[in-house]
JSON list of C-alpha atoms in Angstrom, two decimals:
[
{"chain": "A", "resi": 1, "resn": "GLN", "atom": "CA", "xyz": [7.72, 1.66, -18.13]},
{"chain": "A", "resi": 2, "resn": "ALA", "atom": "CA", "xyz": [4.50, 1.10, -16.44]},
{"chain": "A", "resi": 3, "resn": "PRO", "atom": "CA", "xyz": [1.42, 0.50, -18.48]},
{"chain": "A", "resi": 4, "resn": "HIS", "atom": "CA", "xyz": [-0.40, 3.41, -16.95]},
{"chain": "A", "resi": 5, "resn": "LEU", "atom": "CA", "xyz": [0.28, 6.17, -14.48]},
{"chain": "A", "resi": 6, "resn": "THR", "atom": "CA", "xyz": [-1.45, 4.67, -11.51]},
{"chain": "A", "resi": 7, "resn": "SER", "atom": "CA", "xyz": [0.74, 1.68, -11.31]},
{"chain": "A", "resi": 8, "resn": "GLY", "atom": "CA", "xyz": [4.33, 0.75, -11.01]},
{"chain": "A", "resi": 9, "resn": "PRO", "atom": "CA", "xyz": [6.95, -1.96, -10.51]},
{"chain": "A", "resi": 10, "resn": "LEU", "atom": "CA", "xyz": [5.92, -2.46, -6.89]},
{"chain": "A", "resi": 11, "resn": "LYS", "atom": "CA", "xyz": [2.84, -4.51, -7.87]},
{"chain": "A", "resi": 12, "resn": "ASN", "atom": "CA", "xyz": [4.82, -7.39, -9.26]},
{"chain": "A", "resi": 13, "resn": "ALA", "atom": "CA", "xyz": [7.68, -6.94, -6.45]},
{"chain": "A", "resi": 14, "resn": "MET", "atom": "CA", "xyz": [5.03, -7.25, -3.69]},
{"chain": "A", "resi": 15, "resn": "ALA", "atom": "CA", "xyz": [3.29, -10.15, -5.24]},
{"chain": "A", "resi": 16, "resn": "ARG", "atom": "CA", "xyz": [6.66, -12.00, -5.32]},
{"chain": "A", "resi": 17, "resn": "ALA", "atom": "CA", "xyz": [7.58, -11.06, -1.91]},
{"chain": "A", "resi": 18, "resn": "PHE", "atom": "CA", "xyz": [4.33, -12.38, -0.43]},
{"chain": "A", "resi": 19, "resn": "GLN", "atom": "CA", "xyz": [4.54, -15.40, -2.34]},
{"chain": "A", "resi": 20, "resn": "GLN", "atom": "CA", "xyz": [8.37, -16.10, -1.25]},
{"chain": "A", "resi": 21, "resn": "SER", "atom": "CA", "xyz": [7.63, -15.08, 2.43]},
{"chain": "A", "resi": 22, "resn": "GLY", "atom": "CA", "xyz": [4.26, -17.08, 2.76]},
{"chain": "A", "resi": 23, "resn": "THR", "atom": "CA", "xyz": [2.34, -13.79, 3.87]},
{"chain": "A", "resi": 24, "resn": "ARG", "atom": "CA", "xyz": [-0.39, -11.72, 2.58]},
{"chain": "A", "resi": 25, "resn": "ALA", "atom": "CA", "xyz": [-0.94, -8.04, 2.24]},
{"chain": "A", "resi": 26, "resn": "ASP", "atom": "CA", "xyz": [-3.78, -7.88, 4.75]},
{"chain": "A", "resi": 27, "resn": "GLU", "atom": "CA", "xyz": [-1.15, -9.19, 7.21]},
{"chain": "A", "resi": 28, "resn": "MET", "atom": "CA", "xyz": [0.77, -5.87, 7.00]},
{"chain": "A", "resi": 29, "resn": "ASP", "atom": "CA", "xyz": [0.23, -3.95, 10.20]},
{"chain": "A", "resi": 30, "resn": "LEU", "atom": "CA", "xyz": [2.69, -1.08, 9.65]},
{"chain": "A", "resi": 31, "resn": "LEU", "atom": "CA", "xyz": [3.25, 0.96, 6.54]},
{"chain": "A", "resi": 32, "resn": "SER", "atom": "CA", "xyz": [6.34, 3.05, 5.74]},
{"chain": "A", "resi": 33, "resn": "LEU", "atom": "CA", "xyz": [5.75, 4.38, 2.24]},
{"chain": "A", "resi": 34, "resn": "TYR", "atom": "CA", "xyz": [7.59, 6.91, 0.01]},
{"chain": "A", "resi": 35, "resn": "ASP", "atom": "CA", "xyz": [5.20, 9.64, -0.41]},
{"chain": "A", "resi": 36, "resn": "CYS", "atom": "CA", "xyz": [6.97, 12.22, -2.51]},
{"chain": "A", "resi": 37, "resn": "TYR", "atom": "CA", "xyz": [3.60, 13.07, -4.05]},
{"chain": "A", "resi": 38, "resn": "THR", "atom": "CA", "xyz": [0.01, 12.60, -2.35]},
{"chain": "A", "resi": 39, "resn": "ILE", "atom": "CA", "xyz": [-1.10, 10.16, -5.13]},
{"chain": "A", "resi": 40, "resn": "MET", "atom": "CA", "xyz": [2.00, 7.83, -4.34]},
{"chain": "A", "resi": 41, "resn": "VAL", "atom": "CA", "xyz": [0.44, 6.67, -0.98]},
{"chain": "A", "resi": 42, "resn": "ALA", "atom": "CA", "xyz": [-2.83, 5.75, -2.82]},
{"chain": "A", "resi": 43, "resn": "THR", "atom": "CA", "xyz": [-1.10, 4.04, -5.69]},
{"chain": "A", "resi": 44, "resn": "THR", "atom": "CA", "xyz": [1.43, 2.24, -3.39]},
{"chain": "A", "resi": 45, "resn": "ILE", "atom": "CA", "xyz": [-1.33, 0.99, -1.22]},
{"chain": "A", "resi": 46, "resn": "GLU", "atom": "CA", "xyz": [-3.20, -0.41, -4.19]},
{"chain": "A", "resi": 47, "resn": "ASP", "atom": "CA", "xyz": [-0.05, -1.88, -5.79]},
{"chain": "A", "resi": 48, "resn": "ALA", "atom": "CA", "xyz": [0.82, -3.52, -2.49]},
{"chain": "A", "resi": 49, "resn": "GLY", "atom": "CA", "xyz": [-2.37, -5.45, -2.60]},
{"chain": "A", "resi": 50, "resn": "LEU", "atom": "CA", "xyz": [-4.06, -4.05, 0.25]},
{"chain": "A", "resi": 51, "resn": "CYS", "atom": "CA", "xyz": [-6.87, -2.84, -1.68]},
{"chain": "A", "resi": 52, "resn": "ALA", "atom": "CA", "xyz": [-8.16, -3.29, -5.33]},
{"chain": "A", "resi": 53, "resn": "PRO", "atom": "CA", "xyz": [-7.03, -0.91, -8.07]},
{"chain": "A", "resi": 54, "resn": "GLY", "atom": "CA", "xyz": [-9.08, 2.39, -7.63]},
{"chain": "A", "resi": 55, "resn": "ALA", "atom": "CA", "xyz": [-10.55, 1.35, -4.24]},
{"chain": "A", "resi": 56, "resn": "PHE", "atom": "CA", "xyz": [-8.13, 3.37, -2.28]},
{"chain": "A", "resi": 57, "resn": "GLY", "atom": "CA", "xyz": [-10.88, 5.82, -1.09]},
{"chain": "A", "resi": 58, "resn": "ALA", "atom": "CA", "xyz": [-13.08, 3.20, 0.37]},
{"chain": "A", "resi": 59, "resn": "TRP", "atom": "CA", "xyz": [-10.06, 1.44, 1.86]},
{"chain": "A", "resi": 60, "resn": "LEU", "atom": "CA", "xyz": [-9.01, 4.39, 3.67]},
{"chain": "A", "resi": 61, "resn": "GLY", "atom": "CA", "xyz": [-12.45, 5.00, 5.02]},
{"chain": "A", "resi": 62, "resn": "GLY", "atom": "CA", "xyz": [-12.19, 1.88, 6.74]},
{"chain": "A", "resi": 63, "resn": "HIS", "atom": "CA", "xyz": [-8.77, 2.24, 8.41]},
{"chain": "A", "resi": 64, "resn": "ASP", "atom": "CA", "xyz": [-6.97, 4.50, 10.77]},
{"chain": "A", "resi": 65, "resn": "LEU", "atom": "CA", "xyz": [-3.52, 5.56, 9.57]},
{"chain": "A", "resi": 66, "resn": "SER", "atom": "CA", "xyz": [-2.60, 7.45, 12.83]},
{"chain": "A", "resi": 67, "resn": "HIS", "atom": "CA", "xyz": [0.40, 5.87, 14.81]},
{"chain": "A", "resi": 68, "resn": "LYS", "atom": "CA", "xyz": [-2.34, 4.44, 17.22]},
{"chain": "A", "resi": 69, "resn": "GLY", "atom": "CA", "xyz": [-4.42, 3.16, 14.20]},
{"chain": "A", "resi": 70, "resn": "ASP", "atom": "CA", "xyz": [-4.65, -0.36, 12.75]},
{"chain": "A", "resi": 71, "resn": "LYS", "atom": "CA", "xyz": [-2.56, 0.55, 9.77]},
{"chain": "A", "resi": 72, "resn": "PRO", "atom": "CA", "xyz": [0.08, 3.20, 11.12]},
{"chain": "A", "resi": 73, "resn": "LEU", "atom": "CA", "xyz": [1.59, 5.05, 8.11]},
{"chain": "A", "resi": 74, "resn": "ASN", "atom": "CA", "xyz": [4.93, 6.81, 8.11]},
{"chain": "A", "resi": 75, "resn": "THR", "atom": "CA", "xyz": [5.55, 6.93, 11.86]},
{"chain": "A", "resi": 76, "resn": "HIS", "atom": "CA", "xyz": [9.09, 7.94, 11.41]},
{"chain": "A", "resi": 77, "resn": "GLY", "atom": "CA", "xyz": [7.92, 11.55, 10.96]}
]
């Protein structure tokens, strides 16, 4: 079980994936996230390492998540 409600197992999985692939979170240029609840987008972006915990609002203000933006989100519809 996650230690608190705003973080899940993705945090450790993403850290390991980045380490194994030799990439970084800031190199991701397309986001396809499970968005069953509104908060899941924020917590997933934080857990993936795109921004610090609790900094999603500020991060979002600096990015365009539209299909033509710098971080397209869920372009599958």
